[in-house]
Every structure is written in C-alpha cells, then in structure tokens.
Coordinates of C-alpha atoms in Angstrom, one line a residue:
M1 CA -7.6 -1.4 -7.0
V2 CA -9.1 -0.8 -3.2
M3 CA -11.0 1.9 -2.1
Q4 CA -9.1 3.6 0.3
N5 CA -11.6 5.3 2.5
N6 CA -14.0 2.1 2.7
K7 CA -16.4 2.3 5.5
I8 CA -16.8 -1.2 5.9
L9 CA -13.2 -1.5 6.9
Q10 CA -13.0 1.2 9.4
L11 CA -15.8 0.6 11.1
Y12 CA -14.5 -2.9 11.9
Q13 CA -10.9 -1.7 12.7
K14 CA -12.2 0.6 14.6
C15 CA -14.7 -1.9 16.2
T16 CA -12.3 -4.7 16.8
K17 CA -10.2 -2.2 19.1
W18 CA -12.6 -2.3 22.0
P19 CA -13.7 -5.7 24.2
F20 CA -16.2 -7.9 22.7
G21 CA -15.8 -5.2 19.3
D22 CA -15.8 -7.9 16.8
K23 CA -18.9 -9.5 18.0
L24 CA -20.8 -6.0 17.8
F25 CA -19.1 -5.5 13.8
S26 CA -20.8 -8.6 13.3
R27 CA -24.2 -7.9 14.9
L28 CA -23.3 -4.6 12.8
I29 CA -23.2 -6.7 9.6
C30 CA -26.1 -9.0 10.5
R31 CA -28.8 -6.0 11.1
M32 CA -27.7 -4.9 7.4
A33 CA -28.4 -8.6 6.4
P34 CA -31.1 -9.8 8.6
Y35 CA -30.6 -13.3 7.6
F36 CA -27.2 -13.9 8.6
G37 CA -28.1 -13.3 12.0
T38 CA -29.7 -17.0 11.8
V39 CA -26.4 -18.8 12.0
K40 CA -24.8 -15.6 14.6
P41 CA -21.8 -15.5 12.8
L42 CA -18.6 -13.8 14.3
I43 CA -16.4 -12.6 12.0
T44 CA -12.7 -12.6 13.0
E45 CA -10.8 -11.3 9.7
L46 CA -11.5 -9.1 7.7
T47 CA -9.1 -7.7 5.0
P48 CA -9.1 -6.7 1.5
N49 CA -10.1 -9.7 -0.4
H50 CA -10.1 -12.0 2.5
C51 CA -13.0 -12.5 5.0
E52 CA -13.0 -15.3 8.0
L53 CA -15.9 -15.8 10.1
V54 CA -16.9 -19.0 13.0
I55 CA -20.5 -20.3 12.9
K56 CA -20.6 -21.8 16.8
K57 CA -21.8 -25.5 16.8
Q58 CA -25.1 -25.3 18.3
R59 CA -28.9 -26.7 18.2
R60 CA -30.2 -24.2 16.1
V61 CA -28.0 -24.9 13.0
H62 CA -27.6 -28.4 13.7
N63 CA -29.3 -30.9 11.3
H64 CA -31.3 -34.4 11.3
I65 CA -28.0 -36.5 12.6
G66 CA -26.3 -33.5 15.3
T67 CA -23.7 -32.2 12.4
V68 CA -23.7 -28.2 10.9
H69 CA -26.4 -28.3 8.5
V70 CA -24.9 -27.5 5.1
I71 CA -27.3 -24.5 4.3
A72 CA -26.0 -22.8 7.7
I73 CA -22.6 -23.1 5.8
C74 CA -23.9 -21.8 3.1
N75 CA -25.3 -18.9 4.9
G76 CA -21.6 -18.4 6.5
L77 CA -20.3 -18.9 3.7
E78 CA -22.4 -15.9 1.7
M79 CA -21.6 -13.8 4.7
A80 CA -18.1 -13.9 3.9
M81 CA -18.0 -13.1 1.0
G82 CA -20.4 -10.3 1.3
A83 CA -18.1 -8.8 3.5
L84 CA -15.4 -9.1 1.7
A85 CA -16.8 -7.6 -0.9
E86 CA -18.0 -4.5 0.7
A87 CA -14.9 -4.0 2.3
T88 CA -13.1 -4.5 -1.0
I89 CA -14.5 -3.2 -4.4
P90 CA -13.5 -0.1 -5.5
A91 CA -16.1 2.9 -5.0
H92 CA -16.8 3.0 -8.7
L93 CA -18.4 -0.4 -8.7
R94 CA -21.4 -2.7 -7.3
W95 CA -21.8 -5.9 -7.2
I96 CA -24.5 -8.5 -6.8
P97 CA -24.5 -12.4 -6.6
K98 CA -25.3 -14.6 -9.5
G99 CA -25.3 -17.9 -7.7
M100 CA -23.4 -20.2 -5.7
S101 CA -21.9 -23.6 -6.6
V102 CA -20.5 -26.1 -3.2
N103 CA -19.1 -29.4 -2.9
Y104 CA -19.8 -31.3 0.4
T105 CA -16.8 -32.9 1.6
A106 CA -17.2 -33.9 4.8
K107 CA -19.3 -33.9 8.1
A108 CA -19.3 -30.7 9.7
G109 CA -19.3 -32.1 13.1
S110 CA -17.9 -28.7 15.0
D111 CA -17.5 -25.5 14.8
I112 CA -17.2 -24.1 11.4
R113 CA -14.6 -21.5 10.3
C114 CA -15.6 -20.5 6.9
V115 CA -13.6 -18.3 4.3
A116 CA -14.3 -16.1 1.7
S117 CA -10.8 -15.0 -1.2
T118 CA -10.3 -13.3 -4.3
Q119 CA -7.4 -11.8 -6.3
A120 CA -6.6 -8.3 -5.5
D121 CA -6.8 -7.5 -9.5
A122 CA -10.4 -9.6 -10.1
W123 CA -12.3 -6.6 -9.4
Q124 CA -13.3 -5.1 -12.2
E125 CA -16.8 -5.4 -14.3
G126 CA -18.2 -8.3 -15.1
D127 CA -17.8 -12.6 -13.7
L128 CA -16.4 -12.5 -10.4
D129 CA -15.6 -15.7 -8.4
V130 CA -14.9 -15.8 -5.0
Q131 CA -14.3 -18.8 -3.5
V132 CA -15.7 -19.9 -0.4
S133 CA -14.5 -22.7 2.0
A134 CA -15.6 -24.1 5.3
Y135 CA -13.4 -25.7 8.0
D136 CA -14.3 -27.8 10.8
S137 CA -12.2 -27.4 14.4
K138 CA -9.6 -30.2 13.0
N139 CA -8.8 -27.6 10.0
V140 CA -10.7 -30.5 7.8
V141 CA -12.4 -28.6 4.6
V142 CA -16.2 -29.6 5.1
V143 CA -17.3 -27.6 2.3
T144 CA -15.5 -25.7 -0.7
G145 CA -17.0 -23.8 -3.5
T146 CA -17.9 -20.7 -5.5
I147 CA -20.0 -17.7 -5.4
K148 CA -20.3 -15.8 -8.9
L149 CA -20.9 -12.5 -8.3
W150 CA -22.1 -10.2 -11.0
I151 CA -19.4 -6.8 -10.9
S152 CA -21.1 -3.3 -12.8
A153 CA -20.5 1.0 -12.9
K154 CA -22.2 2.6 -10.5
P155 CA -24.7 4.6 -12.0
N156 CA -24.3 8.3 -12.4
K157 CA -26.6 10.1 -10.0
P158 CA -28.0 12.9 -11.9
S159 CA -27.3 15.9 -10.6
H160 CA -29.6 18.6 -9.2

C-alpha cells in the first residue's frame, strides 16, 4: 500500500520535467539530510519501492588506492534507501534505519550507481530489509547488502 499523494514523489516528478531537474531534486534531498551531500549524489530514478542514484568518481570520494571509498558508496546506498522509503511508505507509518550490512565484491574504479529496492507488500510494522547494491560503469556489482529499517505506526496527534 503506497501513499497516492506522496510529496516526495510529486516533487521528483515535478522537478524532473525541467532541465537539470534531477540535480535540483538531488540537492533538495541533500538539504533534508546534509551529510548525503558529501558525495554529491544524483538521483536518476525514483519510483515506489525503487531508487537509483549515481556518485561520480572524483577525488573527494577516493580512498588511498584511487577507487571510490566504500564508505562513500554506503552513503549513496543509504541515500537511495532513504529516498525510496520516503517515496514509498504508507502515510500512517514511519521508518528509521536500524543497521546496514554490506559486502565489498569488487574494486569501485568508476562512477558508481547505487540501487535500493523493496517489495510492494513489505511496508508493514516491524523490521524491513531494504536490498541495496552498487554497480560500476560496466555493471559489475561492487557492493551488495541490506539496510534494516524499523517500521512503526505514526503516533496519533493530540487534538486541541
């Protein structure tokens, strides 16, 4: 069950109609959670239960061997998960991350595409595992993992 009038999805759909709208939308998301801006991500796809973004291979995200640092990739994966969650979660629920488990499977020597996905029927109270993967420019998986969310009901607002 996905909220039909989701503000994040509406903003994404509105922004991406404009030239450079994906950059504008990505910056707006980074303003909500400023740490994500450290990797300068670009959200390229956002639909319910799916988000993709790109982190450019640039010096600011390099490790000591000149590849994209896995912590920068984890930052991108968490942003993809967060955008997916905001674009998907039913209006009566809220989410918070509980943990992240990742495996490094290859060197990240190019731009990195971070992907987060869930099943449509997964949005219920309790634990939810969001599947995350990062790919290089040749579509080789460089990181794979899971981000565990805690899903709970929003508290009732007191009436005045």
